[in-house]
PDB file of C-alpha atoms and ligand atoms in Angstrom:
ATOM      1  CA  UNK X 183     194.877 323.255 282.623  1.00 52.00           C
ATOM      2  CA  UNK X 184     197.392 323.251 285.828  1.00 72.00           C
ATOM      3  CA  UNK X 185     200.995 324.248 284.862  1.00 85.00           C
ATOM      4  CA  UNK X 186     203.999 324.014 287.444  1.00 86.00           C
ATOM      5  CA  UNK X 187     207.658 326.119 287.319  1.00 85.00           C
ATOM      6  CA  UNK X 188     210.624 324.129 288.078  1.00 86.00           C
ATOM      7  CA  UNK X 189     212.424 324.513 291.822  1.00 83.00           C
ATOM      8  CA  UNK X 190     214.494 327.362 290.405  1.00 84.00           C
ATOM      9  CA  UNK X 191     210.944 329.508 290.833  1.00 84.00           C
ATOM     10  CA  UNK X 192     211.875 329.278 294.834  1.00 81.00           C
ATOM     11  CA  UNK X 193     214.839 331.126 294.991  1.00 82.00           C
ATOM     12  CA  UNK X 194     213.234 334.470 295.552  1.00 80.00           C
ATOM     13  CA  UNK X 195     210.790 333.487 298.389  1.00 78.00           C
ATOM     14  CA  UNK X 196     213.006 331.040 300.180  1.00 77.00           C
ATOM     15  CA  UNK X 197     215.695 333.515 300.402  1.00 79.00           C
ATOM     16  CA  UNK X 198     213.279 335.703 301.593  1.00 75.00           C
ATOM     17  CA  UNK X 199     211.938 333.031 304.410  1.00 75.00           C
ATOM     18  CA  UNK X 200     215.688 332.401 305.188  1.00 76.00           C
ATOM     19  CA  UNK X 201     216.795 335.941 306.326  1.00 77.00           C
ATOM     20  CA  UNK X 202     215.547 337.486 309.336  1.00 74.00           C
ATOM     21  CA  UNK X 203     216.341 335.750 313.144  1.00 79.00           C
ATOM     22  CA  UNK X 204     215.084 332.798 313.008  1.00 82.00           C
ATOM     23  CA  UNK X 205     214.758 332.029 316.793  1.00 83.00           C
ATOM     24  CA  UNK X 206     211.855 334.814 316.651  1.00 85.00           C
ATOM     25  CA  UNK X 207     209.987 332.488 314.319  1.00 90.00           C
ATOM     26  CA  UNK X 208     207.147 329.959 315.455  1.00 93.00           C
ATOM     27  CA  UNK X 209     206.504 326.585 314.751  1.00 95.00           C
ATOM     28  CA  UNK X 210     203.831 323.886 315.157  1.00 97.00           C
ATOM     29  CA  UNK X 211     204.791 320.629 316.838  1.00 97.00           C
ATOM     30  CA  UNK X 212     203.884 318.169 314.780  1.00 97.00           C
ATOM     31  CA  UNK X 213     203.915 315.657 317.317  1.00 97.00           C
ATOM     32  CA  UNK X 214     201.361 317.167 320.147  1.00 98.00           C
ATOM     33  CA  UNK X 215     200.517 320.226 318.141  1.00 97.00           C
ATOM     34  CA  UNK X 216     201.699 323.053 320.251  1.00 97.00           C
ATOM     35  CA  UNK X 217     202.497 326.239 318.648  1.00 96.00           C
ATOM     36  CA  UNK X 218     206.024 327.782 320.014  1.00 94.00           C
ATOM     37  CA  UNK X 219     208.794 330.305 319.653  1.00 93.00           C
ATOM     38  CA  UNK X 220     211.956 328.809 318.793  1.00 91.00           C
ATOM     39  CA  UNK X 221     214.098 330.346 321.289  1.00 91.00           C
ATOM     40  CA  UNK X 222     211.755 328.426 323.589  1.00 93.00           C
ATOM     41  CA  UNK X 223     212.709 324.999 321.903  1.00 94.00           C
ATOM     42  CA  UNK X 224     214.795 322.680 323.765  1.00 94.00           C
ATOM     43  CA  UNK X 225     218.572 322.193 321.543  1.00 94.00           C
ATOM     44  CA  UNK X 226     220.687 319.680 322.620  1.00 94.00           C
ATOM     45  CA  UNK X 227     224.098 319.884 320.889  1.00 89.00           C
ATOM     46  CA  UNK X 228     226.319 317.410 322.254  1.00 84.00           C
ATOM     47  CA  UNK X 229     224.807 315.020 319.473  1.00 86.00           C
ATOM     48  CA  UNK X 230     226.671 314.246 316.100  1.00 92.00           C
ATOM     49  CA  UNK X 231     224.168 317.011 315.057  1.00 94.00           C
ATOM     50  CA  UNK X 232     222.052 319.287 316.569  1.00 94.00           C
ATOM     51  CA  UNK X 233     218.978 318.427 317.837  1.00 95.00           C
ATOM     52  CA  UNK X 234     215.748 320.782 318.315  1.00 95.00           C
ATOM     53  CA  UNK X 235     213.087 319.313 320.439  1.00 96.00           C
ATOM     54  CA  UNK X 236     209.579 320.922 321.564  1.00 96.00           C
ATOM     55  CA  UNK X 237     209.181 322.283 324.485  1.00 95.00           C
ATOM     56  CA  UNK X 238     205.934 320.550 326.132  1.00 96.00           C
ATOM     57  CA  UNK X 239     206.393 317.130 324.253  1.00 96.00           C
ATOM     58  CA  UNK X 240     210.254 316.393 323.574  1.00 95.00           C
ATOM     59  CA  UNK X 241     209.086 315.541 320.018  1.00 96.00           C
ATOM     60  CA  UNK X 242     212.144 316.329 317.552  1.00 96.00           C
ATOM     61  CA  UNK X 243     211.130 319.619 315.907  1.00 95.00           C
ATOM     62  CA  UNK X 244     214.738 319.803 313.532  1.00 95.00           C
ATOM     63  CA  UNK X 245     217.878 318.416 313.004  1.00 96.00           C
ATOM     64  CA  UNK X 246     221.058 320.461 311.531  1.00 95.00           C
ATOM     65  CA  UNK X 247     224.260 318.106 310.685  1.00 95.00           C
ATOM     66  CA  UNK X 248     227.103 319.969 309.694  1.00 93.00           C
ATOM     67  CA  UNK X 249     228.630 317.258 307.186  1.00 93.00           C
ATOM     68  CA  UNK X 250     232.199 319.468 306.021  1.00 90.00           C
ATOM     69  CA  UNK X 251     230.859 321.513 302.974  1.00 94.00           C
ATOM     70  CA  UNK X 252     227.613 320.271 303.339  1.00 95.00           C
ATOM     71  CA  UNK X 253     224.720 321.024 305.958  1.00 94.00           C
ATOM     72  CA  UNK X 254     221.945 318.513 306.704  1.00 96.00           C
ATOM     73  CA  UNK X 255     218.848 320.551 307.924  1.00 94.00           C
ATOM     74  CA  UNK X 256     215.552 318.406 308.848  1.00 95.00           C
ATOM     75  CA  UNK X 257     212.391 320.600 309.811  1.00 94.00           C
ATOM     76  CA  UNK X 258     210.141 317.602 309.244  1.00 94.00           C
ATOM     77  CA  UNK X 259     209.182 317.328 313.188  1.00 96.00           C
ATOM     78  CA  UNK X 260     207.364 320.696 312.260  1.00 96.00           C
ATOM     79  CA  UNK X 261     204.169 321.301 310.548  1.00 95.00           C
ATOM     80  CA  UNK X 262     204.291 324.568 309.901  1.00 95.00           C
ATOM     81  CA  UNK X 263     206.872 327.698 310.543  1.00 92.00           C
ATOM     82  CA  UNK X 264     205.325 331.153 310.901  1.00 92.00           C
ATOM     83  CA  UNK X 265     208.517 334.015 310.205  1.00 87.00           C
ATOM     84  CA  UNK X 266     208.211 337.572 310.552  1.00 81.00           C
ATOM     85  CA  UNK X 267     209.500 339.498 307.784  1.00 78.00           C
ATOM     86  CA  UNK X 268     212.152 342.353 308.301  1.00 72.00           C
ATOM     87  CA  UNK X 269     211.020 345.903 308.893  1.00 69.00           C
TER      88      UNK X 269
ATOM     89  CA  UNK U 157     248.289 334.588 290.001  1.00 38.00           C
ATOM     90  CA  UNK U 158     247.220 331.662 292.175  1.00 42.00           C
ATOM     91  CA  UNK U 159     247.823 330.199 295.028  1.00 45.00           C
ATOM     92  CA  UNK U 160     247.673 326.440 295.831  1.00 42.00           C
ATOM     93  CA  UNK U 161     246.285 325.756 299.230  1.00 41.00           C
ATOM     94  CA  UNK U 162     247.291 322.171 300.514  1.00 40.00           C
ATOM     95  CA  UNK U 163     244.742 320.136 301.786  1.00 42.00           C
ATOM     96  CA  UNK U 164     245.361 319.681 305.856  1.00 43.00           C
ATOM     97  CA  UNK U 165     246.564 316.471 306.447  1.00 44.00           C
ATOM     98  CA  UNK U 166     248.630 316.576 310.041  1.00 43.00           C
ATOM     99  CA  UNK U 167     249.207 313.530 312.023  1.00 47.00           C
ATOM    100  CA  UNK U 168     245.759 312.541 312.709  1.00 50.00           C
ATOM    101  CA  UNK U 169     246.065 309.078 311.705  1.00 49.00           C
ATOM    102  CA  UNK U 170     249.328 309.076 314.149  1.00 58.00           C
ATOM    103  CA  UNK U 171     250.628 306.124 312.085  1.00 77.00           C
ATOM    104  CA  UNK U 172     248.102 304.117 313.701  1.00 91.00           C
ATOM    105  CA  UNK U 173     246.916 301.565 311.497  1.00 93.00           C
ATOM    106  CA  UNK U 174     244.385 300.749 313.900  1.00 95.00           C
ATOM    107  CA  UNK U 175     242.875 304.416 313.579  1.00 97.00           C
ATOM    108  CA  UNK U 176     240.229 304.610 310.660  1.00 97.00           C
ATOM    109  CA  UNK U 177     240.172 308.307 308.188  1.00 96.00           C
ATOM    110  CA  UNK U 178     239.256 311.016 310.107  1.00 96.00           C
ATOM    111  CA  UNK U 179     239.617 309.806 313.582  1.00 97.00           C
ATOM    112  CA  UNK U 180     241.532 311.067 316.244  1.00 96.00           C
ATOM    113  CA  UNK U 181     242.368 308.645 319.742  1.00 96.00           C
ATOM    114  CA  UNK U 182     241.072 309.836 323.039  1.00 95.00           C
ATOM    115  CA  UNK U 183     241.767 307.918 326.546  1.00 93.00           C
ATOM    116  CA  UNK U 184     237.701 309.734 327.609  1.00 93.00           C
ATOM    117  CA  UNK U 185     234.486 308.659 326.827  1.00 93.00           C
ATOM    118  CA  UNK U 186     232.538 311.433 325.513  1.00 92.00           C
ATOM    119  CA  UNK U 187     228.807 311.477 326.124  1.00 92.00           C
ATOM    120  CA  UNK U 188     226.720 311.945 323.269  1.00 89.00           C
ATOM    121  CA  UNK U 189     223.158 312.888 323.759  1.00 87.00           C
ATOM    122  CA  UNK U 190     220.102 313.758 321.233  1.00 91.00           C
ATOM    123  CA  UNK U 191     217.544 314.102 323.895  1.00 93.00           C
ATOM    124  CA  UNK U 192     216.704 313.523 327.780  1.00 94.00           C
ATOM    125  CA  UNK U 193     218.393 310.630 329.114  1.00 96.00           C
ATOM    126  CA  UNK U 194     216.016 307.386 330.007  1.00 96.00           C
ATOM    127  CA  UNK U 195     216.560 306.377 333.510  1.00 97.00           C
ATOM    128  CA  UNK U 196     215.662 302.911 332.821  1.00 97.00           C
ATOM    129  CA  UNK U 197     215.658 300.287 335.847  1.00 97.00           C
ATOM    130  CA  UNK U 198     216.740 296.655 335.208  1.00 98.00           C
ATOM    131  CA  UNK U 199     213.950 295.768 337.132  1.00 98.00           C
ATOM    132  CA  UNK U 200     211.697 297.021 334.752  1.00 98.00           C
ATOM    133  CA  UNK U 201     213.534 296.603 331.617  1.00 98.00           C
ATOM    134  CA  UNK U 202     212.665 294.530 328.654  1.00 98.00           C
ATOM    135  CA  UNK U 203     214.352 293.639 325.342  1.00 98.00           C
ATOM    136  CA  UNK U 204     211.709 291.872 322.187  1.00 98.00           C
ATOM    137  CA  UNK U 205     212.731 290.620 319.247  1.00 98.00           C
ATOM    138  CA  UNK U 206     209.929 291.254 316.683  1.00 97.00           C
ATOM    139  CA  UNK U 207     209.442 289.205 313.373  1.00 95.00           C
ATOM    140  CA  UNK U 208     207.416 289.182 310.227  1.00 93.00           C
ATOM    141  CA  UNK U 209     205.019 286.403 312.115  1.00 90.00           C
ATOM    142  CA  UNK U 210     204.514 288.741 314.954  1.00 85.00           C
ATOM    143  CA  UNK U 211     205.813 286.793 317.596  1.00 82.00           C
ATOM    144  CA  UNK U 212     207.696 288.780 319.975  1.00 89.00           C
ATOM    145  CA  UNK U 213     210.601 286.628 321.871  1.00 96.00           C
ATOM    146  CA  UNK U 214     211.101 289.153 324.944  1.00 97.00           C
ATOM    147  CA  UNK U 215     213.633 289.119 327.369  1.00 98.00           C
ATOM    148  CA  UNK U 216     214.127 290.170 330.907  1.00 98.00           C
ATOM    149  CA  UNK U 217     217.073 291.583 332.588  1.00 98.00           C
ATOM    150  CA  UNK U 218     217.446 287.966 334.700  1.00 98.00           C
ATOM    151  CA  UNK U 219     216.524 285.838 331.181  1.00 98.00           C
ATOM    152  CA  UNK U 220     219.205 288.536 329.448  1.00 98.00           C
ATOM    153  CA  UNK U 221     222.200 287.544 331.446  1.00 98.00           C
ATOM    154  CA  UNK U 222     220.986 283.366 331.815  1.00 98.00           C
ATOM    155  CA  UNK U 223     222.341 283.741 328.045  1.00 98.00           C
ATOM    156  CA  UNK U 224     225.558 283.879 329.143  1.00 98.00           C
ATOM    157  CA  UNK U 225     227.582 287.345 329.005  1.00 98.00           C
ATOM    158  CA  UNK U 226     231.117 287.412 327.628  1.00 98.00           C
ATOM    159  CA  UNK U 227     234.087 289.527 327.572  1.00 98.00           C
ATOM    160  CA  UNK U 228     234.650 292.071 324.906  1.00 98.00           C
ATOM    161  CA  UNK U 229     237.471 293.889 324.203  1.00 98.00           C
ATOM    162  CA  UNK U 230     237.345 296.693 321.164  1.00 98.00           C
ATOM    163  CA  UNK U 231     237.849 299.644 319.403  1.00 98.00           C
ATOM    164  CA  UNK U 232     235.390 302.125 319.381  1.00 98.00           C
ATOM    165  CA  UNK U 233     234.836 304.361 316.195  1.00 98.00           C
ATOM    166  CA  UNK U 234     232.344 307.543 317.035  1.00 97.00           C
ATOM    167  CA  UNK U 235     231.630 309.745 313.889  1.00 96.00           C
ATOM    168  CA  UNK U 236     232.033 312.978 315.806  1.00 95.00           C
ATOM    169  CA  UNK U 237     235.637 311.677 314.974  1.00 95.00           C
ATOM    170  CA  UNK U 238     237.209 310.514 318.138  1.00 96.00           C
ATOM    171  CA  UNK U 239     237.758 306.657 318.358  1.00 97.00           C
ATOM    172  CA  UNK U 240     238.874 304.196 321.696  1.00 97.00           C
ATOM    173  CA  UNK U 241     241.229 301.723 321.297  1.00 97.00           C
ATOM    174  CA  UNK U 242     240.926 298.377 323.918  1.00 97.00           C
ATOM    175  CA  UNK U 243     237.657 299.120 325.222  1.00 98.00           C
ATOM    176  CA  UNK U 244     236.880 296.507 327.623  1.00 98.00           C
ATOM    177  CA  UNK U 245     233.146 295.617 327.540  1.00 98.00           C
ATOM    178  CA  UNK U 246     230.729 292.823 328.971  1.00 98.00           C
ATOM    179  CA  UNK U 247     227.802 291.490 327.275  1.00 98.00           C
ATOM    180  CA  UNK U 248     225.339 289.139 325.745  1.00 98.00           C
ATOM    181  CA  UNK U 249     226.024 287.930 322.079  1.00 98.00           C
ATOM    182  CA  UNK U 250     223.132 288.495 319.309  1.00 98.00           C
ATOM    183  CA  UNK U 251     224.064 285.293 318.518  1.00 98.00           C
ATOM    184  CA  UNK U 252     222.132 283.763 321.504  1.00 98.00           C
ATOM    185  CA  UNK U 253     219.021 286.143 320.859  1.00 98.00           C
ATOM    186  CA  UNK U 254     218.561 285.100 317.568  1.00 97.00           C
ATOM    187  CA  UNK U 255     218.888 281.515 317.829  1.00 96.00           C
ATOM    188  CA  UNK U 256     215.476 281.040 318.294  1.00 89.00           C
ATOM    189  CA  UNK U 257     214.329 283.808 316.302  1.00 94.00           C
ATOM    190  CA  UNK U 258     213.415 282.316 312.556  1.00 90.00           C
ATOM    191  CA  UNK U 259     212.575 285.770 309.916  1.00 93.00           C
ATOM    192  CA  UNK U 260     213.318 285.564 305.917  1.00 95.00           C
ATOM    193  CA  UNK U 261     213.929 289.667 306.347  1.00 97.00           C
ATOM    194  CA  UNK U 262     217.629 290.911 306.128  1.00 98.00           C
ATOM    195  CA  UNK U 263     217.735 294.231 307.810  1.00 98.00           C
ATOM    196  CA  UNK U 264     216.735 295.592 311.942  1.00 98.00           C
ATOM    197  CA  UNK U 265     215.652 298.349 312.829  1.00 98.00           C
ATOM    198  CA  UNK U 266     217.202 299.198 316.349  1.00 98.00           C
ATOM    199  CA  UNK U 267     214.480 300.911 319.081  1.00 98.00           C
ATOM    200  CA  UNK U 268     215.016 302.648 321.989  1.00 98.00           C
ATOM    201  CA  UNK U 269     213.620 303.862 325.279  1.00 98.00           C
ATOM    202  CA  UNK U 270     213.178 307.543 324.401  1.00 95.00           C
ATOM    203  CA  UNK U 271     212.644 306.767 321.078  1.00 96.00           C
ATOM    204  CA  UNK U 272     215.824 306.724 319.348  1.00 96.00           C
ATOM    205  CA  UNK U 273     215.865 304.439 316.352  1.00 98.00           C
ATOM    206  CA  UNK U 274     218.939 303.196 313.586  1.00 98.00           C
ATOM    207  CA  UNK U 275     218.545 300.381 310.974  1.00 98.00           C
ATOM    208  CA  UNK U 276     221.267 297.389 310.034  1.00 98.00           C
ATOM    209  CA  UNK U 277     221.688 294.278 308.346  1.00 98.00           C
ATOM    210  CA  UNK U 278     220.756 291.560 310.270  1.00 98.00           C
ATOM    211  CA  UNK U 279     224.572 290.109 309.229  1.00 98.00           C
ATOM    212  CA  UNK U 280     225.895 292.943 310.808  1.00 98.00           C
ATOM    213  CA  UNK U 281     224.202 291.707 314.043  1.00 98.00           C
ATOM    214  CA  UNK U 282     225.077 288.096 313.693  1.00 98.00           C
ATOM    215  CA  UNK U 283     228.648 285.876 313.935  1.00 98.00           C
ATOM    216  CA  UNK U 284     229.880 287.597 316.814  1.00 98.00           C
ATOM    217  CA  UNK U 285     230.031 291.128 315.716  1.00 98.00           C
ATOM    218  CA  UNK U 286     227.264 292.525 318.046  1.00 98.00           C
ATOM    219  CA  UNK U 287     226.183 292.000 321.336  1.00 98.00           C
ATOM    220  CA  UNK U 288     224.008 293.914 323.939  1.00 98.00           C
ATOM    221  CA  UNK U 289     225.846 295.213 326.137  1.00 98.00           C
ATOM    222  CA  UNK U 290     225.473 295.895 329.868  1.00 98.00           C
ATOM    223  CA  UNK U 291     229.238 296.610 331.167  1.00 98.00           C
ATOM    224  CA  UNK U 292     231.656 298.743 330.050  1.00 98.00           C
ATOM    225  CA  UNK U 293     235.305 300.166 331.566  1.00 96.00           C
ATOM    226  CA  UNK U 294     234.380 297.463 334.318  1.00 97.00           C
ATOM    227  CA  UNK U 295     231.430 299.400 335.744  1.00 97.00           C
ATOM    228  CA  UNK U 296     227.479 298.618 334.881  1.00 98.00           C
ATOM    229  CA  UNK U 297     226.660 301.361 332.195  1.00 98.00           C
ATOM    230  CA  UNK U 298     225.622 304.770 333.442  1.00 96.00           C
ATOM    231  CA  UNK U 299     222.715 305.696 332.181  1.00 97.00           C
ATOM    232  CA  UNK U 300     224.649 308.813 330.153  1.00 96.00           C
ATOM    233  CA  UNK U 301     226.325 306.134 328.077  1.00 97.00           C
ATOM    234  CA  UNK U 302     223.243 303.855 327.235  1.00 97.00           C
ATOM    235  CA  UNK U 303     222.392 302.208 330.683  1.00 97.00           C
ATOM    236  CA  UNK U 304     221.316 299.472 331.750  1.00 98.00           C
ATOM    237  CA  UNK U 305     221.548 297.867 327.977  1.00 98.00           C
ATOM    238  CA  UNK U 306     223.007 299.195 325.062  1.00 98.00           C
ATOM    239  CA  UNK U 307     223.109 297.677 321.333  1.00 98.00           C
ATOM    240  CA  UNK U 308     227.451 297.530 320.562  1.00 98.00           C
ATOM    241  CA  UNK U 309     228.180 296.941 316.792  1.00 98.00           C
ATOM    242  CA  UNK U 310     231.985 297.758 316.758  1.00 98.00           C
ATOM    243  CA  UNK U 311     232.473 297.268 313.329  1.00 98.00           C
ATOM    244  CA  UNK U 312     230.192 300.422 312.551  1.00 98.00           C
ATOM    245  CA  UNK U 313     230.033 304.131 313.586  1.00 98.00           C
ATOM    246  CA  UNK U 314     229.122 304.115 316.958  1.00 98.00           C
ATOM    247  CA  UNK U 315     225.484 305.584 315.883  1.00 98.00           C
ATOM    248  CA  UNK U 316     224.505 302.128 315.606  1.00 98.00           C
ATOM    249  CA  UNK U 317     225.079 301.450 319.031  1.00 98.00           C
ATOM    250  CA  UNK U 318     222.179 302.286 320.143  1.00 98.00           C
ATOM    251  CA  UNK U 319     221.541 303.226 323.702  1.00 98.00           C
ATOM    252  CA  UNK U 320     218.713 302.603 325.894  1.00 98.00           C
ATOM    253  CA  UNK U 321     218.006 299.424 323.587  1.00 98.00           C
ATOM    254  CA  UNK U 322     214.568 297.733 324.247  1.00 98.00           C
ATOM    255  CA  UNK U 323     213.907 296.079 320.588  1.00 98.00           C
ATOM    256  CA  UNK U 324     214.871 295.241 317.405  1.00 98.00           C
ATOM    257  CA  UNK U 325     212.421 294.768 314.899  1.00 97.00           C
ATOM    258  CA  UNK U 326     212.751 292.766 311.665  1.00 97.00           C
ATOM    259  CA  UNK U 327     212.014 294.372 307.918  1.00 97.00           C
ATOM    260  CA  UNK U 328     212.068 293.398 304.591  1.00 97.00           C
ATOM    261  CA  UNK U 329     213.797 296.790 303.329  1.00 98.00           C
ATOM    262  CA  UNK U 330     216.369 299.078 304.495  1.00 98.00           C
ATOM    263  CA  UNK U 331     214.722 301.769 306.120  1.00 98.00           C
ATOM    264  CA  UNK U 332     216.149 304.431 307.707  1.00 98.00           C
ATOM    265  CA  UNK U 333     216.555 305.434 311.534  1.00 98.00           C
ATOM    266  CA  UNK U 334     216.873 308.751 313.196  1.00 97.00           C
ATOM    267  CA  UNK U 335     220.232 310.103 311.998  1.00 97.00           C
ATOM    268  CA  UNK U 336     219.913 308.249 309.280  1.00 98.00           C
ATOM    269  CA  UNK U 337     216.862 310.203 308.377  1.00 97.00           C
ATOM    270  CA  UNK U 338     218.753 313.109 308.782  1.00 97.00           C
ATOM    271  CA  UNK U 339     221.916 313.143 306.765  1.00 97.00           C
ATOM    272  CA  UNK U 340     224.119 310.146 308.091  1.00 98.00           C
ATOM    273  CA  UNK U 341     224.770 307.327 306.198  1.00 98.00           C
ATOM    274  CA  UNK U 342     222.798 304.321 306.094  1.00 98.00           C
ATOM    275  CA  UNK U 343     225.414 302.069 307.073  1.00 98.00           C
ATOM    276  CA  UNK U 344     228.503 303.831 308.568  1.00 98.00           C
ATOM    277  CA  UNK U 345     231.569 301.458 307.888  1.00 98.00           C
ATOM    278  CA  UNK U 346     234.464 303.724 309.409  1.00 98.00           C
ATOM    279  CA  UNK U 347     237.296 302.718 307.122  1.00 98.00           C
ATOM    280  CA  UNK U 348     235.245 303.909 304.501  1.00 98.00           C
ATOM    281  CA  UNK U 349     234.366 307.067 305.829  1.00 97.00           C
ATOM    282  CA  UNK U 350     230.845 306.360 305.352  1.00 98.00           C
ATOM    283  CA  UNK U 351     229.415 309.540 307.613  1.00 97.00           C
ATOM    284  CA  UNK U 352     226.940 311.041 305.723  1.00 97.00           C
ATOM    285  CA  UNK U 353     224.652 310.423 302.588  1.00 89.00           C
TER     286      UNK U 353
HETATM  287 ZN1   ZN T 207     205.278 318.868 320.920  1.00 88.32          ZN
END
């Protein structure tokens, strides 16, 4: 028999994915598949959010709106985010 | 003991009962960019309607302008909060586009060179309250600003106005384009405030 925990079962490892910088992190375009550092994506903020596009194919890796006491975040232009853990 | 902090209010509305919540006037046009800017020729531009039937009714930059382009004059509402009063624009009514263009579906979904996409109800595009537009300020739009066509939906957040436009496409369902995807609102009226989800 499968069994599932509710969402409240992420708080520990998300908050544990969310520390540490995450410009050192790496993430797979999902558009052409290239794997990349971050601080190598291309950001342009003059948007009405910010916009993070790869590098070698100008697909949109993540969106951040900052919507007053809300923030939008979109990572769904990434397949997969590989973050280093702190020392 | 507690303290009551009141909620800023200044004079952003200046009295202006032409100035929507949360907008402030500016005499600029501030570029607004969410990628590399399309350097689009009108010799090689192209605008297609597509329908349900899958006829495409395409237009060049020559058949564009045979439509007949009008004068505009409006006021601009952007959701990064500024809005332009008086804007003086030039372009071809949806209303001529569509006359020929026969689809049971209600909503469009706005496409861009360079990809950019944003969805509306095909009412919002029709009766004079959209046009594509090809002048603005007097001056042939720079390509920073949506040149050589851009979609111009006053009405809404200025989102909808997408630059670089090269097609709508009809569907049956509201679907979501890119900053609608991502946390703005599906339809952006700005005298309701309608920014985000
Ligand atoms: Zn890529």
């Amino acid at each position: 028999m499968s069994s599932h925990l509710d969402g409240n079962a992420l708080a520990g490892a998300l908050s544990d994915v969310f520390q540490g910088d995450v410009t050192a992190a790496s993430a797979r375009c999902a558009g052409c598949g290239a794997v990349s550092v971050l601080a190598e994506a291309m950001v342009y903020p003059d948007a009405p959010g910010l916009v993070v596009r790869c590098a070698s194919c100008d697909h949109v890796l993540a969106t951040i709106v900052e919507a007053g006491d809300r923030v939008f975040l979109s990572l769904s232009g990434m397949s997969t985010i590989e973050l280093r853990r702190r020392p | 003991m507690s303290f009551v902090t009141r909620g800023f209010s200044g004079r952003r509305r200046d009295d202006n009962p032409r100035l929507p919540p949360g907008q402030t006037l500016v005499n600029d046009w501030p570029v607004l960019s969410a990628g590399p800017t399309p350097r689009v020729g009108t010799a090689e531009w192209e605008l297609t309607i597509s329908d349900e039937t899958g006829a495409d009714h395409r237009w060049n930059w020559d058949q564009l302008l045979a439509l007949g382009v009008e004068d505009v004059t409006v006021d601009i509402h952007c959701v990064t909060h500024w809005t332009r009063l008086d804007m003086a624009w030039r372009g071809v009514s949806l209303d001529r586009l569509f006359e020929n263009v026969e689809s049971g579906h209600d909503f469009v979904m706005a496409h861009s060179y360079g990809g950019y996409t944003t969805n509306l109800p095909l009412e919002d595009l029709l009766d004079g309250k959209a046009w594509i537009a090809t002048e603005a300020d007097g001056e042939p739009l720079d390509p920073e600003h949506g040149g050589p066509a851009r979609l111009l939906v006053p009405h809404l957040y200025f989102w909808k106005s997408a630059k670089w436009i090269r097609g709508l496409t009809m569907m049956p369902d509201d679907e979501p384009g890119f900053w609608e995807q991502n946390g703005y609102h599906f339809y952006g009226d700005p005298w309701k405030e309608e920014r985000y989800w």
